[in-house]
CSV table of C-alpha atoms and ligand atoms in Angstrom, one decimal:
chain,number,residue,atom,x,y,z
T,508,UNK,CA,-42.6,93.7,355.6
T,509,UNK,CA,-43.1,89.9,355.8
T,510,UNK,CA,-40.0,87.8,355.2
T,511,UNK,CA,-39.0,84.6,353.6
T,512,UNK,CA,-35.8,82.5,354.0
T,513,UNK,CA,-33.1,82.5,351.4
T,514,UNK,CA,-30.7,79.9,352.7
T,515,UNK,CA,-30.4,81.0,356.3
T,516,UNK,CA,-30.9,84.7,355.5
T,517,UNK,CA,-34.3,86.4,356.0
T,518,UNK,CA,-35.4,88.6,353.1
T,519,UNK,CA,-38.5,90.5,352.2
T,520,UNK,CA,-41.2,88.4,350.4
T,521,UNK,CA,-40.8,90.7,347.4
T,522,UNK,CA,-37.4,91.8,346.1
T,523,UNK,CA,-36.4,94.5,343.6
T,524,UNK,CA,-35.0,93.7,340.2
T,525,UNK,CA,-32.4,96.1,339.0
T,526,UNK,CA,-32.2,95.4,335.3
T,527,UNK,CA,-34.6,98.3,334.1
T,528,UNK,CA,-32.2,100.8,335.6
T,529,UNK,CA,-29.2,99.8,333.6
T,530,UNK,CA,-30.2,98.5,330.1
T,531,UNK,CA,-32.0,100.0,327.1
T,532,UNK,CA,-34.5,102.7,328.1
T,533,UNK,CA,-32.8,103.2,331.5
T,534,UNK,CA,-33.5,106.4,333.5
T,535,UNK,CA,-30.9,108.9,334.7
T,536,UNK,CA,-28.8,108.0,337.8
T,537,UNK,CA,-30.9,110.3,340.2
T,538,UNK,CA,-34.1,108.5,339.3
T,539,UNK,CA,-32.5,105.1,339.7
T,540,UNK,CA,-31.1,106.0,343.1
T,541,UNK,CA,-34.6,107.3,344.1
T,542,UNK,CA,-36.1,104.0,343.0
T,543,UNK,CA,-33.7,101.9,345.0
T,544,UNK,CA,-34.2,104.2,348.0
T,545,UNK,CA,-38.0,103.8,347.7
T,546,UNK,CA,-37.6,100.1,347.7
T,547,UNK,CA,-35.5,100.2,350.9
T,548,UNK,CA,-37.9,102.6,352.5
T,549,UNK,CA,-40.7,100.2,351.8
T,550,UNK,CA,-38.9,97.3,353.5
T,551,UNK,CA,-37.3,95.5,350.6
T,552,UNK,CA,-34.3,93.6,351.7
T,553,UNK,CA,-33.5,91.7,348.5
T,554,UNK,CA,-32.1,93.4,345.5
T,555,UNK,CA,-31.3,91.4,342.4
T,556,UNK,CA,-28.6,92.4,339.9
T,557,UNK,CA,-26.0,91.0,337.6
T,558,UNK,CA,-22.6,92.1,336.2
T,559,UNK,CA,-24.3,92.0,332.7
T,560,UNK,CA,-26.9,94.7,333.5
T,561,UNK,CA,-25.3,97.4,331.5
T,562,UNK,CA,-25.5,98.9,328.0
T,563,UNK,CA,-22.1,99.7,326.6
T,564,UNK,CA,-19.1,97.3,326.6
T,565,UNK,CA,-17.0,99.6,328.8
T,566,UNK,CA,-19.5,99.7,331.7
T,567,UNK,CA,-19.8,96.1,332.9
T,568,UNK,CA,-21.5,96.1,336.3
T,569,UNK,CA,-23.3,99.4,335.8
T,570,UNK,CA,-26.2,98.1,337.9
T,571,UNK,CA,-24.0,96.7,340.7
T,572,UNK,CA,-22.3,100.1,341.0
T,573,UNK,CA,-25.7,101.8,341.2
T,574,UNK,CA,-26.9,99.5,343.9
T,575,UNK,CA,-23.7,100.0,345.9
T,576,UNK,CA,-24.1,103.8,345.7
T,577,UNK,CA,-27.8,103.6,346.7
T,578,UNK,CA,-27.0,101.5,349.8
T,579,UNK,CA,-24.2,103.9,350.7
T,580,UNK,CA,-26.3,107.0,350.4
T,581,UNK,CA,-29.5,105.6,351.9
T,582,UNK,CA,-30.3,107.1,355.4
T,583,UNK,CA,-31.3,103.8,357.0
T,584,UNK,CA,-29.5,100.7,358.2
T,585,UNK,CA,-28.8,98.5,355.1
T,586,UNK,CA,-26.9,95.7,357.0
T,587,UNK,CA,-29.9,93.3,356.5
T,588,UNK,CA,-30.1,93.9,352.7
T,589,UNK,CA,-29.1,90.9,350.6
T,590,UNK,CA,-27.7,91.9,347.2
T,591,UNK,CA,-28.0,89.0,344.8
T,592,UNK,CA,-25.7,89.2,341.8
T,593,UNK,CA,-24.9,86.9,338.9
T,594,UNK,CA,-22.1,86.0,336.5
T,595,UNK,CA,-21.8,84.0,333.3
T,596,UNK,CA,-23.7,86.3,331.0
T,597,UNK,CA,-22.0,89.1,329.0
T,598,UNK,CA,-23.1,92.0,326.9
T,599,UNK,CA,-20.5,92.9,324.2
T,600,UNK,CA,-22.2,96.3,323.7
T,601,UNK,CA,-24.0,95.7,320.4
T,602,UNK,CA,-27.3,94.9,322.2
T,603,UNK,CA,-26.7,91.1,322.2
T,604,UNK,CA,-26.3,88.8,325.2
T,605,UNK,CA,-23.6,86.1,325.2
T,606,UNK,CA,-22.5,83.5,327.7
T,607,UNK,CA,-19.3,82.4,329.3
T,608,UNK,CA,-19.6,79.8,332.0
T,609,UNK,CA,-15.9,78.8,332.0
T,610,UNK,CA,-14.4,78.5,335.5
T,611,UNK,CA,-11.8,81.0,334.7
T,612,UNK,CA,-14.3,83.7,333.7
T,613,UNK,CA,-16.5,83.0,336.7
T,614,UNK,CA,-13.6,83.3,339.1
T,615,UNK,CA,-12.6,86.6,337.6
T,616,UNK,CA,-16.2,87.9,337.4
T,617,UNK,CA,-17.0,87.2,341.1
T,618,UNK,CA,-13.9,89.2,342.2
T,619,UNK,CA,-14.9,92.1,340.0
T,620,UNK,CA,-18.5,92.0,341.3
T,621,UNK,CA,-17.3,92.0,344.9
T,622,UNK,CA,-15.1,95.1,344.2
T,623,UNK,CA,-18.0,97.0,342.6
T,624,UNK,CA,-20.4,96.1,345.4
T,625,UNK,CA,-17.7,97.1,347.9
T,626,UNK,CA,-18.0,93.8,349.9
T,627,UNK,CA,-15.6,91.1,351.1
T,628,UNK,CA,-18.2,88.4,350.5
T,629,UNK,CA,-21.1,88.5,348.0
T,630,UNK,CA,-24.5,87.8,349.6
T,631,UNK,CA,-25.9,85.6,346.9
T,632,UNK,CA,-24.0,84.7,343.8
T,633,UNK,CA,-26.0,83.1,340.9
T,634,UNK,CA,-24.7,81.3,337.9
T,635,UNK,CA,-26.6,83.4,335.3
T,636,UNK,CA,-27.2,81.0,332.4
T,637,UNK,CA,-25.9,77.6,331.3
T,638,UNK,CA,-23.1,77.8,328.7
T,639,UNK,CA,-23.5,74.9,326.2
T,640,UNK,CA,-19.7,74.8,325.7
T,641,UNK,CA,-18.9,74.1,329.4
T,642,UNK,CA,-20.1,71.1,331.4
T,643,UNK,CA,-22.7,72.4,333.8
T,644,UNK,CA,-21.0,70.7,336.8
T,645,UNK,CA,-17.8,72.7,336.0
T,646,UNK,CA,-19.5,76.0,336.0
T,647,UNK,CA,-21.5,75.2,339.2
T,648,UNK,CA,-18.3,73.7,340.7
T,649,UNK,CA,-16.9,77.2,340.9
T,650,UNK,CA,-19.8,78.3,343.2
T,651,UNK,CA,-18.8,75.4,345.5
T,652,UNK,CA,-15.2,76.7,345.5
T,653,UNK,CA,-16.4,80.2,346.2
T,654,UNK,CA,-18.6,79.1,349.1
T,655,UNK,CA,-15.7,77.1,350.6
T,656,UNK,CA,-13.4,80.1,350.3
T,657,UNK,CA,-16.0,82.5,351.8
T,658,UNK,CA,-16.0,84.7,348.7
T,659,UNK,CA,-19.8,84.3,348.5
T,660,UNK,CA,-22.3,83.6,351.4
T,661,UNK,CA,-24.9,81.8,349.3
T,662,UNK,CA,-25.0,80.1,345.9
T,663,UNK,CA,-27.9,80.1,343.4
T,664,UNK,CA,-28.5,79.3,339.7
T,665,UNK,CA,-30.6,80.8,337.0
T,666,UNK,CA,-32.3,79.6,333.8
T,667,UNK,CA,-31.9,76.0,334.9
T,668,UNK,CA,-34.1,73.0,334.1
T,669,UNK,CA,-35.0,70.3,336.7
T,670,UNK,CA,-32.0,68.1,335.7
T,671,UNK,CA,-29.6,71.1,336.2
T,672,UNK,CA,-31.2,72.0,339.5
T,673,UNK,CA,-30.6,68.4,340.8
T,674,UNK,CA,-27.1,68.4,339.4
T,675,UNK,CA,-26.3,71.8,341.0
T,676,UNK,CA,-27.6,70.6,344.4
T,677,UNK,CA,-25.3,67.6,344.1
T,678,UNK,CA,-22.2,69.6,343.1
T,679,UNK,CA,-22.9,72.1,345.8
T,680,UNK,CA,-23.3,69.3,348.4
T,681,UNK,CA,-26.8,70.4,349.3
T,682,UNK,CA,-26.0,74.1,349.5
T,683,UNK,CA,-28.0,75.4,346.5
T,684,UNK,CA,-30.3,78.1,348.0
T,685,UNK,CA,-32.1,79.6,345.0
T,686,UNK,CA,-33.2,79.1,341.4
T,687,UNK,CA,-34.1,82.2,339.3
T,688,UNK,CA,-36.2,81.4,336.2
T,689,UNK,CA,-38.7,83.3,334.1
T,690,UNK,CA,-42.2,83.0,335.5
T,691,UNK,CA,-45.3,85.3,335.0
T,692,UNK,CA,-48.9,85.2,333.9
T,693,UNK,CA,-47.5,85.3,330.3
T,694,UNK,CA,-44.8,82.6,330.9
T,695,UNK,CA,-45.7,79.6,333.0
T,696,UNK,CA,-43.5,77.0,331.6
T,697,UNK,CA,-41.1,77.1,334.6
T,698,UNK,CA,-43.8,75.4,336.7
T,699,UNK,CA,-41.8,72.1,336.9
T,700,UNK,CA,-38.8,74.0,338.2
T,701,UNK,CA,-41.0,76.0,340.7
T,702,UNK,CA,-42.6,72.7,341.9
T,703,UNK,CA,-39.2,71.1,342.3
T,704,UNK,CA,-37.9,74.0,344.3
T,705,UNK,CA,-40.9,73.8,346.6
T,706,UNK,CA,-40.2,70.1,347.0
T,707,UNK,CA,-36.5,70.6,347.8
T,708,UNK,CA,-37.1,73.7,349.9
T,709,UNK,CA,-35.0,75.9,347.6
T,710,UNK,CA,-36.1,79.6,347.0
T,711,UNK,CA,-37.6,80.2,343.5
T,712,UNK,CA,-37.2,83.7,342.2
T,713,UNK,CA,-39.5,84.4,339.2
T,714,UNK,CA,-37.7,86.8,336.8
T,715,UNK,CA,-39.7,89.1,334.6
T,716,UNK,CA,-42.6,88.4,337.0
T,717,UNK,CA,-44.8,91.0,335.3
T,718,UNK,CA,-44.0,89.9,331.8
T,719,UNK,CA,-40.9,91.9,331.2
T,720,UNK,CA,-39.9,95.5,330.9
T,721,UNK,CA,-41.6,96.2,327.6
T,722,UNK,CA,-44.9,94.5,328.4
T,723,UNK,CA,-45.4,94.9,332.2
T,724,UNK,CA,-47.7,97.8,331.7
T,725,UNK,CA,-50.0,95.7,329.4
T,726,UNK,CA,-50.6,92.9,332.0
T,727,UNK,CA,-54.2,93.9,332.7
T,728,UNK,CA,-55.1,94.3,329.0
T,729,UNK,CA,-53.5,91.0,328.1
T,730,UNK,CA,-54.9,88.9,330.9
T,731,UNK,CA,-58.6,89.6,331.7
T,732,UNK,CA,-58.8,87.6,334.8
T,733,UNK,CA,-55.9,89.6,336.4
T,734,UNK,CA,-57.6,92.9,335.5
T,735,UNK,CA,-61.1,91.7,336.8
T,736,UNK,CA,-59.7,90.6,340.1
T,737,UNK,CA,-57.6,93.7,340.4
T,738,UNK,CA,-60.7,95.8,339.9
T,739,UNK,CA,-62.5,93.8,342.6
T,740,UNK,CA,-59.7,94.5,345.1
T,741,UNK,CA,-59.1,98.1,343.8
T,742,UNK,CA,-55.4,97.3,343.2
T,743,UNK,CA,-53.2,97.1,340.1
T,744,UNK,CA,-53.2,93.9,338.0
T,745,UNK,CA,-49.4,93.9,338.6
T,746,UNK,CA,-50.1,93.4,342.3
T,747,UNK,CA,-52.5,90.6,341.5
T,748,UNK,CA,-49.8,88.9,339.4
T,749,UNK,CA,-47.3,89.1,342.3
T,750,UNK,CA,-49.8,87.9,344.9
T,751,UNK,CA,-50.7,85.0,342.5
T,752,UNK,CA,-47.0,84.1,342.2
T,753,UNK,CA,-46.6,84.2,346.0
T,754,UNK,CA,-49.5,81.8,346.3
T,755,UNK,CA,-47.8,79.2,344.2
T,756,UNK,CA,-45.5,78.0,347.0
T,757,UNK,CA,-43.9,79.4,350.2
T,758,UNK,CA,-40.5,79.3,348.5
T,759,UNK,CA,-41.5,81.9,345.8
T,760,UNK,CA,-39.8,85.4,346.1
T,761,UNK,CA,-40.7,87.6,343.1
T,762,UNK,CA,-38.2,90.2,342.0
T,763,UNK,CA,-40.2,92.8,340.0
T,764,UNK,CA,-38.0,95.3,338.2
T,765,UNK,CA,-38.5,99.0,338.5
T,766,UNK,CA,-37.1,102.3,337.2
T,767,UNK,CA,-39.6,104.5,339.0
T,768,UNK,CA,-40.2,104.7,342.8
T,769,UNK,CA,-44.0,104.4,342.2
T,770,UNK,CA,-43.6,100.9,340.5
T,771,UNK,CA,-41.8,99.2,343.4
T,772,UNK,CA,-44.0,101.0,346.0
T,773,UNK,CA,-47.1,99.5,344.3
T,774,UNK,CA,-45.5,96.1,343.8
T,775,UNK,CA,-44.6,95.6,347.5
T,776,UNK,CA,-48.2,96.0,348.5
T,777,UNK,CA,-48.8,92.5,346.9
T,778,UNK,CA,-47.5,90.9,350.1
T,779,UNK,CA,-50.7,92.0,351.9
T,780,UNK,CA,-53.1,91.2,349.1
T,781,UNK,CA,-55.1,88.1,350.0
T,782,UNK,CA,-56.7,86.3,347.1
T,783,UNK,CA,-59.5,83.8,347.7
T,784,UNK,CA,-59.3,80.1,346.6
T,785,UNK,CA,-61.8,80.8,343.8
T,786,UNK,CA,-59.8,83.8,342.6
T,787,UNK,CA,-56.6,81.7,342.6
T,788,UNK,CA,-58.3,78.9,340.7
T,789,UNK,CA,-59.5,81.4,338.1
T,790,UNK,CA,-56.0,82.9,337.8
T,791,UNK,CA,-54.4,79.5,337.6
T,792,UNK,CA,-56.7,78.5,334.8
T,793,UNK,CA,-56.6,81.8,332.9
L,939,NAP,N1,-31.9,85.6,335.4
L,939,NAP,C1,-32.2,86.1,334.3
L,939,NAP,O1,-31.9,85.6,333.2
L,939,NAP,C2,-33.1,87.4,334.3
L,939,NAP,C3,-33.7,87.8,333.1
L,939,NAP,C4,-34.4,89.0,333.1
L,939,NAP,C5,-34.7,89.6,334.3
L,939,NAP,N2,-34.0,89.2,335.5
L,939,NAP,C6,-34.2,89.9,336.8
L,939,NAP,O2,-35.6,89.9,337.0
L,939,NAP,C7,-36.0,91.3,337.3
L,939,NAP,C8,-37.4,91.5,336.9
L,939,NAP,O3,-37.6,91.3,335.5
L,939,NAP,P1,-37.8,92.5,334.5
L,939,NAP,O4,-37.3,93.8,335.1
L,939,NAP,O5,-37.2,92.0,333.2
L,939,NAP,O6,-39.3,92.5,334.2
L,939,NAP,P2,-40.7,92.7,335.1
L,939,NAP,O7,-40.3,92.8,336.5
L,939,NAP,O8,-41.6,91.8,334.6
L,939,NAP,O9,-41.1,94.2,334.6
L,939,NAP,C9,-40.4,95.3,334.9
L,939,NAP,C10,-41.2,96.5,334.6
L,939,NAP,O10,-42.4,96.5,335.3
L,939,NAP,C11,-42.8,97.8,335.6
L,939,NAP,N3,-43.5,97.7,336.9
L,939,NAP,C12,-43.0,97.2,338.1
L,939,NAP,N4,-43.9,97.2,339.0
L,939,NAP,C13,-45.0,97.7,338.5
L,939,NAP,C14,-46.3,98.0,339.0
L,939,NAP,N5,-46.6,97.7,340.3
L,939,NAP,N6,-47.2,98.5,338.2
L,939,NAP,C15,-46.9,98.8,336.9
L,939,NAP,N7,-45.7,98.5,336.3
L,939,NAP,C16,-44.8,98.0,337.1
L,939,NAP,C17,-41.6,98.6,335.7
L,939,NAP,O11,-41.8,99.9,335.1
L,939,NAP,P3,-40.9,101.2,335.4
L,939,NAP,O12,-39.6,100.9,334.7
L,939,NAP,O13,-41.7,102.2,334.8
L,939,NAP,O14,-40.7,101.3,336.9
L,939,NAP,C18,-40.5,97.8,335.1
L,939,NAP,O15,-39.8,98.4,334.0
L,939,NAP,C19,-35.0,92.1,336.5
L,939,NAP,O16,-35.0,93.4,336.9
L,939,NAP,C20,-33.7,91.3,336.8
L,939,NAP,O17,-33.2,91.6,338.1
L,939,NAP,C21,-33.3,88.1,335.4
């Protein structure tokens, strides 16, 4: 599998998003483990998760626990796998998502994530979503503390605008390695953040790169150009979407979610899909 740099760590050009295995509509544990194992077998070395990927209030970190178990039970060498988790989002258990970006919460959350992942230092820790009640620099300041203490190896942010990206880079003293924002054929309004990351040499991780759990299957029927080009290459429109995202800038690392082995096995093939300039122009303008 081709690699890209996330900070100073090499990761596969396509990662695995863990959310579909832990929220509404999730599969049973065996299928989730098989999905993560299929990703690892295919050469995926970046797995994205969050403490908030769970359903009920009493199972915070459901997805982190699942990933830790999958890494333990996989037959291969997982020492080069980077698990990227997040803190600052919460699920009270009634289906809603809330935020808490207070330094106290983030300090406690990172320790709990490290325990669930079974690591001394978290590979990549991302501040999940700005909390309007807390100055952004205070939330991101915790990441700086955690880097200094060695509790996390790399620091990233998510759902950030260009001003927040620049502020985070300043607060972290140039150590911001990634920005995770929504980006897909259906949602292109993170283009300014993607372009800024390309300019600054920061990894950009498109979330819901296929349009989200509920609509990923409809990608081809919603976006004709993606289906037409997929047909021409005899691949899925989802692969075309991921290849198109990869073409946007060398810093882009999509993290398609999956709850079935077949989904991630198909998605990783996008790294070898070469799209022509005319095709890319058509997709850009579609
Ligand atoms: N930072 C944030 O605020 C934030 C928000 C949302 C998501 N995320 C992260 O981003 C990741 C990806 O987003 P997402 O899971 O919401 O949406 P997504 O990646 O756009 O779509 C996920 C769905 O796509 C299907 N799929 C995957 N590959 C496919 C393929 N090659 N062909 C057909 N269908 C395919 C999967 O189906 P099956 O389930 O049937 O396998 C899966 O349920 C998440 O898992 C999470 O890690 C972050």
